[in-house]
């Protein structure tokens, strides 16, 4: 009984390593195909459209609301200390350091990551990827690489848009509705938010998140069991794994960047 | 390949392949002659499609060798394999058209990927191939708007876009109404003869396949159980050939899935069920 | 969707992303306040620079004129060596300026405040240093006077200058400790009875 459990655990462990290995090999093939992006630049543009532009609405709407909530909550806390001038600092630091990269990555995983997996998985299930291979076209270069790099490219932009509209949302609530001083909101923010330490680190975070999310999404699609059930499971896995990966990676990166 | 005579385009020697613990091919030899239409037939689940994937190099055999046009497919590098594949076309069961492009772009796809031809020349070639399958007028339709038979014809146009030496058809007749079946049967033979191709068909539609095949291989249980021309097989003494060609329910391929005796099973009263 | 529309949308997306980054850089962060790398570096030694951080502001008259770029321990003199970058346009700071570490608000962050000297030469600075030392409130003036004697002539702080007059950061615990011990000694002197335990250093 115990032996069987151990054996089962061992098998599961080997499966994890096997999948990780396959995912890494796939990643190296995608990265190795970066030069094939040049003749297929229009594909890359199209993928930015479906990965980035189509995520824009959800990112902007969420960003505004998250900023507004931060403004409201921050104000209620700060006003007790008579420090409501620092509202801009609270809103902007939370956004550029954490919420911007993390929340937009989570939304990105749900919106674009799942779509990527489903699309690639369906292409596999309908033998489109096999057909490409038989036409001597490498689907990793033709299908996966443009999607991967489009995700990598779009994620920091989406996170920046999220943070920017969030700061504006906080401004709207704090200054427009709650009466925080206009000048104090911006000047306190500028005094406390550092371009390199805060904004650039946020950008680095979002690039890292874009990397993991699209990597997982592309791999799950490519590795999906080519049936309708397999594709739906792969899509679920993409959202779950990439959300967990984003949160875990965020902890590591935060510890590295703001640890001291 | 000391004994390579130029007449044979695909040469399979001592091929063995298994999936998991299941043996799909067990030491088989197959030769496909240049310019012929060859059918690989057999009951469902005998790995006929797998054979095409092995020839195309998408799968690697456990043992044995496959040569295409004098070059070894098994063990070829990825780059080499891609070069070989430019000389072979493959028609998947449901066409496998790229769903995000229309018919025209689908046929143009291999040309755009592999050649630097100007767009005007690509247009001429695409229209030519589409005309050959009778779908020039459907060039602006999306794959989702095509019927199954039309999708296969578009896929055929795409497969011949690069003027390959050989086309492999994976179950081209399944799920077709009699008209589109007839169209496909005629097309396969016509395309083969007019373009000087070699065709390999995987099918279990005996009448259609034997109508256009020069040579037929019968596979069962991982072995080649019979081979020859259509007439030859019909008149063959082999029980396999007889059962398959005439569609008899029982014979060397048993009607019953292997089980303990029916009497024992009934009398046991379900005790032995799922221990 | 035609290729053209797609491309336009991608263009809008990229422009919006870059605009957001630009806004974060200019409006939200302090990048706009940085006039690039233009400026000059000055040094000051503090006995106690606790609470001061790299990028802490350097102010004069309450206006930020530069930033702390480096804080390290000087093993020879056993004090903290603080490097500051002063913006280029503020090139007329008198050489006898003094540097103090202040706290913004009661619990706020530390910053360096520069105050112009009396306008005198080096003698005044030395005098002040002695005075400072006698008062004992802060650290004594920087002892390495010889290495930057040239500053006395120019009259202004410039690249590589060392501020001699420095005032350490106020550490709340030390302050309280000092207060308590002073209170105790004054009581003892006044013939008071046994002091309560605990507060003394």
XYZ file of C-alpha atoms in Angstrom:
736
model
C 0.000 0.000 0.000
C 2.669 2.462 1.070
C 4.855 1.178 -1.706
C 2.099 1.787 -4.208
C 1.617 5.333 -2.954
C 5.327 5.979 -3.187
C 5.407 4.539 -6.652
C 2.505 6.747 -7.647
C 4.218 9.813 -6.221
C 7.404 8.916 -8.000
C 5.588 8.595 -11.284
C 3.895 11.937 -10.806
C 7.241 13.492 -10.009
C 8.775 12.064 -13.147
C 5.840 13.416 -15.130
C 6.454 16.896 -13.733
C 10.095 16.738 -14.775
C 9.152 15.338 -18.132
C 6.755 18.197 -18.817
C 9.232 20.762 -17.569
C 11.840 19.274 -19.852
C 9.541 19.353 -22.846
C 8.518 22.912 -22.051
C 12.147 23.969 -21.862
C 13.014 22.286 -25.131
C 10.054 24.011 -26.729
C 11.180 27.345 -25.325
C 14.657 26.876 -26.704
C 13.180 26.051 -30.101
C 11.016 29.159 -29.965
C 13.967 31.331 -28.991
C 16.039 29.658 -31.669
C 13.377 30.696 -34.147
C 13.601 34.383 -33.376
C 15.285 35.058 -36.696
C 12.293 33.615 -38.552
C 10.268 36.474 -37.121
C 11.775 38.942 -39.555
C 10.296 37.506 -42.763
C 7.045 36.916 -40.896
C 6.775 40.346 -39.367
C 3.157 40.786 -40.381
C 2.301 37.628 -38.431
C 3.931 39.147 -35.386
C 1.844 42.299 -35.853
C -1.293 40.207 -36.152
C -0.468 38.388 -32.963
C 0.139 41.636 -31.113
C -3.340 42.529 -32.232
C -4.964 39.379 -30.931
C -2.842 39.142 -27.797
C -2.381 42.790 -26.870
C -4.985 44.962 -28.518
C -7.842 42.635 -27.698
C -6.777 42.623 -24.025
C -6.789 46.407 -23.962
C -10.394 46.919 -22.920
C -10.264 44.618 -19.917
C -6.897 46.083 -18.866
C -8.084 49.692 -19.075
C -11.377 49.045 -17.312
C -9.748 47.020 -14.526
C -6.953 49.555 -14.193
C -9.370 52.443 -13.699
C -11.370 50.547 -11.114
C -8.355 49.267 -9.204
C -6.987 52.823 -9.116
C -10.298 54.175 -7.893
C -10.548 51.567 -5.158
C -6.975 52.288 -4.098
C -7.843 55.974 -3.950
C -10.856 55.331 -1.797
C -9.234 52.839 0.561
C -5.993 54.765 0.779
C -7.831 57.959 1.576
C -9.836 56.368 4.359
C -6.672 55.039 5.978
C -4.500 58.083 5.445
C -7.046 60.631 6.591
C -6.830 59.187 10.111
C -3.176 60.213 10.204
C -3.805 63.502 8.507
C -1.611 62.286 5.685
C -4.079 62.331 2.830
C -1.550 64.297 0.770
C 0.328 61.029 0.466
C -2.575 59.458 -1.396
C -0.746 59.840 -4.695
C 2.222 57.966 -3.255
C 0.082 55.116 -1.970
C -1.832 54.738 -5.213
C 1.135 55.031 -7.535
C 3.548 52.889 -5.556
C 1.034 50.070 -5.161
C 0.292 50.252 -8.851
C 3.722 50.495 -10.392
C 5.381 48.072 -8.005
C 2.760 45.393 -7.558
C -0.748 45.723 -8.818
C 0.080 46.966 -12.295
C 2.356 44.072 -13.265
C 0.573 41.395 -11.243
C -3.076 42.156 -11.921
C -2.496 42.851 -15.572
C -0.549 39.581 -15.844
C -3.414 37.694 -14.213
C -5.923 39.327 -16.536
C -3.595 38.634 -19.437
C -3.407 34.962 -18.472
C -7.170 34.753 -18.396
C -7.813 36.758 -21.518
C -4.910 36.098 -23.856
C -3.215 33.038 -22.346
C -6.322 30.879 -22.443
C -7.095 32.028 -25.970
C -3.562 31.154 -27.081
C -3.765 27.672 -25.590
C -7.193 27.002 -27.026
C -6.177 28.216 -30.464
C -2.967 26.218 -30.623
C -4.592 23.166 -29.060
C -7.392 23.290 -31.596
C -4.890 23.644 -34.417
C -3.241 20.528 -33.100
C -6.535 18.657 -32.732
C -7.522 19.477 -36.305
C -4.095 18.345 -37.526
C -3.193 21.821 -38.770
C 0.138 21.643 -36.986
C 0.857 18.217 -38.451
C -0.132 19.480 -41.873
C 2.326 22.335 -41.515
C 5.056 19.941 -40.529
C 4.313 17.829 -43.557
C 4.537 20.955 -45.690
C 8.042 21.349 -44.278
C 6.983 24.403 -42.276
C 7.998 24.276 -38.646
C 4.883 25.097 -36.606
C 7.105 26.192 -33.737
C 8.421 28.990 -35.910
C 5.272 29.672 -37.866
C 2.644 29.435 -35.127
C 4.287 29.487 -31.715
C 7.133 31.965 -32.032
C 5.046 34.946 -33.245
C 2.566 34.360 -30.451
C 5.242 34.021 -27.821
C 7.093 37.161 -28.807
C 3.871 39.109 -29.239
C 2.964 38.208 -25.652
C 6.416 39.141 -24.442
C 6.140 42.479 -26.217
C 2.564 43.279 -25.210
C 2.752 42.492 -21.515
C 4.911 45.444 -20.372
C 2.836 47.807 -22.464
C -0.373 46.469 -20.959
C 1.050 46.737 -17.449
C 2.160 50.324 -18.093
C -1.286 51.208 -19.403
C -2.846 49.544 -16.376
C -0.683 51.535 -13.959
C -1.174 54.795 -15.815
C -4.964 54.596 -15.952
C -4.924 53.366 -12.345
C -3.052 56.485 -11.238
C -5.608 58.546 -13.131
C -8.439 56.583 -11.497
C -6.952 57.271 -8.071
C -6.609 60.904 -9.050
C -10.254 61.040 -10.061
C -11.432 59.625 -6.748
C -8.884 61.306 -4.481
C -8.749 64.747 -6.009
C -12.053 64.867 -7.832
C -14.349 63.336 -5.251
C -12.571 63.392 -1.894
C -10.882 66.752 -2.163
C -7.203 65.886 -1.837
C -5.066 68.742 -3.070
C -4.289 68.447 -6.748
C -0.676 69.593 -6.439
C 0.029 67.437 -3.399
C -1.242 64.326 -5.184
C 1.298 64.705 -7.978
C 4.205 66.289 -6.146
C 4.239 63.774 -3.294
C 4.097 61.058 -5.886
C 7.001 62.491 -7.814
C 9.031 62.923 -4.676
C 8.598 59.341 -3.557
C 8.349 57.273 -6.720
C 11.704 56.557 -8.205
C 12.043 55.926 -11.892
C 14.643 53.185 -11.663
C 13.717 51.551 -8.390
C 9.987 51.554 -8.857
C 8.974 52.033 -12.456
C 11.761 50.150 -14.166
C 11.466 47.304 -11.686
C 7.760 47.182 -12.438
C 8.530 46.996 -16.133
C 11.061 44.221 -15.530
C 8.456 42.354 -13.531
C 5.885 42.638 -16.267
C 8.355 41.391 -18.870
C 9.064 38.387 -16.656
C 5.346 37.760 -16.220
C 4.695 38.108 -19.943
C 7.436 35.563 -20.486
C 6.014 32.941 -18.116
C 2.391 33.409 -19.072
C 2.947 33.124 -22.808
C 5.429 30.328 -22.344
C 2.931 28.306 -20.333
C 0.080 29.168 -22.699
C 2.003 28.237 -25.820
C 3.381 25.059 -24.288
C 0.032 23.854 -22.964
C -1.526 24.389 -26.366
C 1.283 22.633 -28.181
C 1.369 19.791 -25.676
C -2.405 19.402 -25.406
C -4.030 16.029 -25.931
C -5.580 16.593 -29.362
C -9.194 16.061 -28.387
C -11.837 18.554 -27.350
C -11.497 17.420 -23.765
C -7.728 17.663 -23.902
C -7.871 21.198 -25.242
C -10.294 22.320 -22.566
C -8.122 20.805 -19.850
C -5.051 22.456 -21.315
C -6.840 25.813 -21.311
C -7.736 25.414 -17.653
C -4.179 24.424 -16.849
C -2.871 27.521 -18.589
C -4.952 29.838 -16.444
C -4.191 27.994 -13.207
C -0.484 27.447 -13.763
C 0.244 30.848 -15.160
C -1.640 32.611 -12.359
C 0.282 30.615 -9.764
C 3.531 31.196 -11.609
C 2.895 34.935 -11.732
C 2.209 35.145 -8.005
C 5.180 32.966 -7.086
C 7.512 34.807 -9.410
C 6.230 38.094 -8.063
C 7.300 37.110 -4.575
C 10.771 36.151 -5.755
C 11.222 39.265 -7.848
C 9.920 41.518 -5.087
C 12.324 39.952 -2.627
C 15.176 40.487 -5.062
C 14.255 44.033 -6.010
C 12.892 45.613 -2.860
C 14.384 43.196 -0.370
C 16.988 45.423 1.193
C 21.130 0.886 -50.402
C 23.095 -1.292 -52.698
C 19.953 -2.723 -54.205
C 18.290 0.599 -54.832
C 16.567 0.463 -58.125
C 15.184 3.748 -59.212
C 11.740 2.397 -59.782
C 10.827 2.340 -56.140
C 10.132 5.609 -54.412
C 9.320 4.380 -50.907
C 11.126 1.376 -49.560
C 10.268 0.109 -46.107
C 12.440 -2.571 -44.581
C 11.933 -4.537 -41.351
C 9.827 -1.790 -39.872
C 8.680 -2.223 -36.284
C 6.776 0.312 -34.290
C 4.860 0.125 -31.054
C 2.837 2.604 -29.131
C 3.097 1.969 -25.435
C 2.919 -1.791 -25.068
C 0.869 -2.215 -28.228
C 2.746 -3.500 -31.228
C 1.508 -1.674 -34.292
C 3.967 -2.874 -36.914
C 5.965 -6.015 -36.610
C 8.803 -6.319 -39.060
C 7.044 -5.291 -42.253
C 8.420 -4.647 -45.740
C 6.630 -2.425 -48.227
C 7.695 -1.101 -51.632
C 5.878 1.655 -53.422
C 6.554 2.023 -57.116
C 7.071 5.350 -58.761
C 4.016 6.598 -60.641
C 1.657 4.079 -59.129
C -1.367 4.431 -56.908
C -0.820 2.158 -53.945
C -3.400 1.470 -51.280
C -2.635 0.406 -47.770
C -5.756 -1.264 -46.446
C -6.768 -3.051 -43.354
C -9.269 -3.051 -40.531
C -9.570 0.066 -38.371
C -6.923 0.382 -35.737
C -4.160 -1.364 -37.678
C -2.054 1.776 -37.724
C -2.460 2.735 -41.351
C -2.290 6.422 -40.549
C 0.721 5.745 -38.375
C 2.443 4.298 -41.414
C 2.003 7.575 -43.302
C 3.418 9.505 -40.372
C 6.381 7.170 -40.297
C 7.017 7.717 -43.990
C 6.733 11.481 -43.440
C 9.190 11.276 -40.580
C 6.766 12.626 -37.992
C 7.225 9.457 -36.000
C 10.354 7.420 -35.517
C 10.184 3.648 -35.775
C 11.547 1.344 -33.095
C 13.459 -0.620 -35.680
C 13.838 -0.830 -39.406
C 14.444 1.651 -42.164
C 12.352 3.780 -44.493
C 13.793 5.226 -47.660
C 12.140 7.935 -49.687
C 13.500 8.663 -53.144
C 16.693 6.906 -52.206
C 17.232 8.816 -48.966
C 16.752 7.438 -45.529
C 13.900 9.086 -43.652
C 14.543 7.273 -40.412
C 17.328 9.012 -38.602
C 17.391 12.042 -40.889
C 18.043 15.366 -39.212
C 15.215 17.847 -38.844
C 16.593 20.025 -41.606
C 17.072 17.062 -43.929
C 13.561 15.865 -43.125
C 12.116 19.224 -44.081
C 13.920 19.032 -47.397
C 12.463 15.589 -47.998
C 8.984 16.724 -47.059
C 9.019 19.389 -49.723
C 8.966 16.486 -52.148
C 5.968 14.804 -50.556
C 2.475 16.075 -49.983
C 0.038 14.770 -47.463
C -3.704 15.020 -47.343
C -5.086 14.707 -43.849
C -8.364 13.052 -43.073
C -10.289 16.283 -42.682
C -8.123 18.398 -44.917
C -6.382 20.175 -42.025
C -6.773 23.527 -43.728
C -5.466 26.471 -41.762
C -8.655 27.903 -40.350
C -7.501 31.486 -40.117
C -6.999 31.921 -43.870
C -9.277 31.620 -46.866
C -8.974 28.967 -49.552
C -6.684 31.052 -51.728
C -4.209 31.750 -48.917
C -4.273 28.131 -47.856
C -3.156 26.986 -51.277
C -0.648 29.819 -51.472
C 0.733 28.961 -48.028
C 3.434 26.448 -49.031
C 4.438 28.632 -51.961
C 4.833 31.682 -49.789
C 6.715 29.729 -47.153
C 9.149 28.037 -49.463
C 9.605 30.291 -52.447
C 10.323 33.937 -53.094
C 8.029 34.051 -56.071
C 6.365 37.382 -56.827
C 2.731 37.628 -55.803
C 1.520 37.639 -59.419
C 3.205 34.320 -60.070
C 1.840 32.834 -56.848
C -1.600 33.937 -57.972
C -1.239 32.137 -61.285
C -0.023 28.971 -59.606
C -2.755 29.003 -56.980
C -5.485 29.513 -59.544
C -4.011 26.716 -61.615
C -4.057 24.290 -58.705
C -7.541 25.343 -57.672
C -8.753 24.908 -61.240
C -7.360 21.378 -61.199
C -9.575 20.486 -58.243
C -12.490 22.488 -59.617
C -12.652 25.056 -56.839
C -11.308 28.187 -58.484
C -14.619 29.881 -57.791
C -14.440 29.106 -54.090
C -11.156 30.867 -53.501
C -12.564 33.523 -51.172
C -14.378 31.114 -48.893
C -13.074 30.374 -45.436
C -12.423 26.706 -44.499
C -15.405 26.745 -42.137
C -17.684 27.492 -45.109
C -16.581 24.435 -47.073
C -18.150 21.014 -47.076
C -15.963 18.087 -46.073
C -15.404 17.016 -49.653
C -14.548 20.527 -50.773
C -12.110 20.936 -47.895
C -10.313 17.779 -49.003
C -10.118 19.036 -52.549
C -8.641 22.334 -51.351
C -6.178 20.349 -49.280
C -5.296 18.388 -52.400
C -4.688 21.627 -54.281
C -2.462 22.743 -51.427
C -0.624 19.408 -51.377
C 0.223 19.686 -55.078
C 1.154 23.357 -54.863
C 4.855 22.625 -54.600
C 4.704 19.905 -57.285
C 5.736 17.046 -55.011
C 6.803 13.607 -56.201
C 4.372 11.768 -53.996
C 1.104 12.435 -52.222
C -0.137 10.493 -49.246
C -3.857 10.366 -48.639
C -5.109 9.618 -45.170
C -8.587 8.076 -45.364
C -9.733 10.336 -48.184
C -13.136 8.694 -48.586
C -14.454 8.478 -45.049
C -17.646 10.326 -44.337
C -18.269 11.420 -47.914
C -21.526 11.361 -49.786
C -21.454 9.242 -52.971
C -21.018 12.248 -55.251
C -18.043 13.821 -53.532
C -16.623 10.330 -53.048
C -16.808 9.808 -56.788
C -15.228 13.195 -57.388
C -12.341 12.395 -55.068
C -11.761 8.955 -56.539
C -11.523 10.417 -60.011
C -9.397 13.333 -58.864
C -6.821 11.156 -57.149
C -6.280 9.079 -60.238
C -6.326 12.079 -62.574
C -3.921 14.132 -60.525
C -1.642 11.135 -60.187
C -1.495 10.498 -63.902
C -1.487 14.047 -65.232
C 1.169 15.330 -62.834
C 3.217 12.150 -62.888
C 2.961 11.654 -59.139
C 3.029 8.661 -56.924
C 0.039 8.234 -54.642
C -0.226 6.328 -51.406
C -3.714 5.794 -50.100
C -4.690 4.681 -46.680
C -8.250 3.518 -46.680
C -10.723 0.852 -45.750
C -13.198 1.642 -48.497
C -12.486 -1.414 -50.590
C -14.462 -0.587 -53.713
C -13.181 2.961 -54.125
C -9.611 2.107 -53.283
C -9.427 -0.962 -55.434
C -10.987 0.934 -58.337
C -7.994 3.246 -58.628
C -5.157 1.278 -57.092
C -2.410 -0.401 -59.010
C -1.235 -2.232 -55.949
C -2.793 -3.029 -52.594
C -1.217 -3.962 -49.278
C -3.436 -5.598 -46.693
C -2.331 -5.051 -43.139
C -3.556 -6.852 -40.088
C -2.113 -7.440 -36.666
C 1.025 -5.523 -37.517
C 1.844 -7.704 -40.519
C 1.358 -7.477 -44.243
C -1.115 -10.325 -44.691
C -1.653 -10.010 -48.423
C -0.621 -7.864 -51.334
C -1.156 -7.547 -55.037
C -3.461 -5.949 -57.564
C -7.171 -5.644 -56.829
C -8.123 -8.632 -59.021
C -5.325 -10.675 -57.632
C -6.517 -10.137 -54.081
C -10.130 -10.886 -54.895
C -9.117 -14.217 -56.320
C -6.493 -14.907 -53.726
C -6.676 -17.980 -51.575
C -5.721 -16.019 -48.483
C -8.441 -16.025 -45.870
C -7.463 -12.518 -44.846
C -7.887 -11.226 -48.329
C -11.192 -12.972 -48.722
C -12.618 -11.694 -45.506
C -11.522 -8.142 -46.064
C -12.332 -7.826 -49.741
C -15.786 -9.281 -49.258
C -16.465 -7.669 -45.938
C -17.319 -10.884 -44.130
C -18.122 -10.368 -40.452
C -16.155 -13.337 -39.224
C -12.925 -14.905 -40.341
C -9.293 -14.455 -39.419
C -10.363 -11.123 -37.941
C -12.782 -12.428 -35.348
C -16.167 -10.854 -34.777
C -15.718 -11.215 -31.048
C -13.234 -9.273 -29.030
C -11.162 -11.871 -27.184
C -13.057 -13.003 -24.049
C -13.559 -15.985 -21.853
C -16.274 -18.344 -22.938
C -19.727 -16.836 -23.009
C -21.116 -19.682 -20.934
C -18.591 -19.162 -18.122
C -19.175 -15.447 -18.200
C -22.941 -15.856 -17.797
C -22.634 -18.452 -15.058
C -20.135 -16.462 -13.032
C -22.916 -13.968 -12.308
C -20.665 -10.929 -12.433
C -18.431 -12.070 -9.557
C -15.314 -11.750 -11.593
C -16.199 -8.236 -12.745
C -13.525 -5.591 -12.024
C -11.606 -7.338 -9.291
C -10.643 42.425 -40.071
C -8.361 43.689 -42.795
C -4.607 43.862 -42.384
C -4.718 47.650 -42.445
C -7.182 47.932 -39.576
C -5.152 45.444 -37.569
C -2.011 47.424 -38.138
C -3.679 50.667 -37.136
C -4.937 49.096 -33.938
C -1.524 47.676 -33.120
C -0.078 51.119 -33.741
C -2.585 52.679 -31.360
C -1.818 50.008 -28.781
C 1.939 50.503 -28.950
C 1.538 54.283 -28.837
C -0.763 54.040 -25.813
C 1.688 51.736 -24.052
C 4.627 54.015 -24.708
C 2.592 57.060 -23.696
C 1.721 55.321 -20.434
C 5.361 54.535 -19.784
C 6.234 58.125 -20.560
C 3.557 59.356 -18.183
C 4.798 57.027 -15.452
C 8.309 58.290 -15.995
C 7.554 61.974 -16.171
C 4.420 62.561 -14.173
C 4.513 59.805 -11.580
C 8.188 59.329 -10.892
C 11.006 61.706 -10.268
C 12.660 61.211 -13.615
C 11.654 64.690 -14.742
C 13.503 66.147 -11.764
C 16.711 64.530 -12.902
C 18.556 66.711 -15.300
C 20.359 63.698 -16.588
C 23.799 63.107 -15.183
C 24.642 66.761 -15.214
C 25.893 68.009 -11.920
C 28.815 67.739 -9.574
C 29.683 65.504 -6.694
C 30.465 66.648 -3.178
C 31.261 64.689 -0.055
C 30.540 64.936 3.612
C 31.521 62.791 6.562
C 29.059 62.076 9.321
C 29.658 60.255 12.547
C 26.163 58.893 12.293
C 24.284 58.665 9.041
C 21.665 56.202 10.186
C 18.354 56.447 8.376
C 19.898 58.142 5.381
C 19.483 56.257 2.109
C 20.868 56.411 -1.373
C 18.584 58.748 -3.358
C 17.596 60.663 -0.258
C 17.133 64.313 -1.196
C 19.699 67.011 -0.564
C 18.041 70.348 0.084
C 19.003 73.913 0.659
C 16.492 76.339 2.004
C 13.912 73.591 1.715
C 14.395 73.168 -2.018
C 15.790 69.951 -3.383
C 19.056 70.610 -5.158
C 20.448 67.106 -5.422
C 20.483 63.561 -4.161
C 22.554 61.247 -2.059
C 24.274 58.867 -4.448
C 26.375 56.795 -2.116
C 26.819 56.080 1.568
C 29.768 54.081 2.752
C 31.882 53.536 5.797
C 35.258 55.219 5.857
C 37.487 52.712 7.631
C 40.300 55.191 8.245
C 38.335 57.777 10.116
C 35.640 55.402 11.295
C 32.822 57.623 10.091
C 30.200 57.494 7.357
C 31.215 58.939 3.998
C 28.233 60.346 2.117
C 28.457 61.209 -1.565
C 25.976 63.714 -2.961
C 25.225 64.738 -6.492
C 24.241 68.389 -6.770
C 22.454 69.614 -9.876
C 24.461 71.673 -12.269
C 22.559 74.927 -12.009
C 23.277 75.202 -8.277
C 26.943 76.002 -8.647
C 27.193 78.865 -6.206
C 26.981 77.067 -2.892
C 29.454 78.659 -0.507
C 32.383 76.491 0.411
C 31.706 76.898 4.097
C 28.217 75.441 3.850
C 27.289 72.948 6.492
C 25.421 69.694 6.031
C 22.943 68.260 8.516
C 20.800 65.206 8.463
C 17.193 66.051 9.194
C 14.004 64.108 9.430
C 10.969 65.167 7.458
C 8.249 65.247 10.051
C 8.467 63.263 13.223
C 8.807 59.842 11.606
C 9.421 60.783 8.020
C 12.401 59.990 5.872
C 15.836 61.443 6.385
C 17.310 64.040 4.123
C 20.415 66.196 4.030
C 19.930 69.904 4.530
C 22.721 72.242 3.430
C 23.004 75.640 5.036
C 25.223 78.369 3.710
C 27.959 79.477 6.029
C 28.315 82.952 7.379
C 29.987 84.010 4.182
C 33.444 84.091 5.705
C 36.458 82.107 4.674
C 38.039 79.013 6.029
C 38.809 80.553 9.410
C 35.163 80.996 10.115
C 34.532 77.399 9.278
C 37.248 76.264 11.651
C 35.867 78.494 14.309
C 32.452 77.116 13.862
C 33.823 73.638 13.942
C 35.455 74.247 17.270
C 32.309 75.779 18.584
C 30.366 72.841 17.405
C 32.770 70.474 19.073
C 32.535 72.321 22.335
C 28.792 72.271 22.290
C 29.052 68.539 21.881
C 25.611 68.202 20.394
C 26.699 66.808 17.111
C 29.798 65.205 15.719
C 32.967 67.203 15.512
C 33.816 68.825 12.263
C 35.574 66.789 9.700
C 39.206 66.385 10.508
C 40.565 65.958 6.994
C 40.920 69.651 6.365
C 44.245 69.488 4.632
C 43.140 67.691 1.524
C 40.770 70.350 0.345
C 42.423 73.530 1.303
C 42.043 74.673 -2.272
C 38.333 75.170 -1.769
C 38.978 78.148 0.412
C 40.122 80.176 -2.537
C 37.312 79.490 -4.963
C 34.563 80.232 -2.505
C 32.104 77.774 -4.010
C 31.592 74.057 -3.632
C 32.650 72.215 -6.734
C 33.341 68.707 -7.991
C 35.081 66.728 -5.285
C 34.640 69.263 -2.480
C 34.219 67.995 1.036
C 31.827 69.711 3.392
C 33.559 70.118 6.684
C 30.747 71.156 8.913
C 28.357 68.338 9.448
C 25.574 67.584 11.850
C 24.565 63.964 12.406
C 21.153 62.559 12.101
C 19.030 62.710 15.159
C 18.396 59.240 16.397
C 15.356 59.257 18.602
C 16.586 56.570 20.989
C 19.924 58.353 21.478
C 18.135 61.607 22.062
C 15.908 60.109 24.685
C 18.873 58.335 26.257
C 20.831 61.570 26.405
C 17.910 63.383 27.862
C 17.424 60.816 30.550
C 21.090 60.686 31.514
C 21.290 64.477 31.638
C 18.211 64.508 33.759
C 19.768 61.974 36.106
C 23.099 63.773 36.449
C 21.390 67.061 37.107
C 19.372 65.396 39.818
C 22.467 63.848 41.351
C 24.210 67.167 41.311
C 21.222 68.648 43.038
C 21.631 66.038 45.780
C 18.577 64.106 44.684
C 17.902 60.566 45.780
C 18.306 57.357 43.827
C 17.199 57.624 40.248
C 14.883 55.129 38.670
C 16.655 52.514 36.670
C 16.495 51.734 32.998
C 16.831 54.914 31.001
C 20.514 55.471 31.435
C 22.903 54.559 28.659
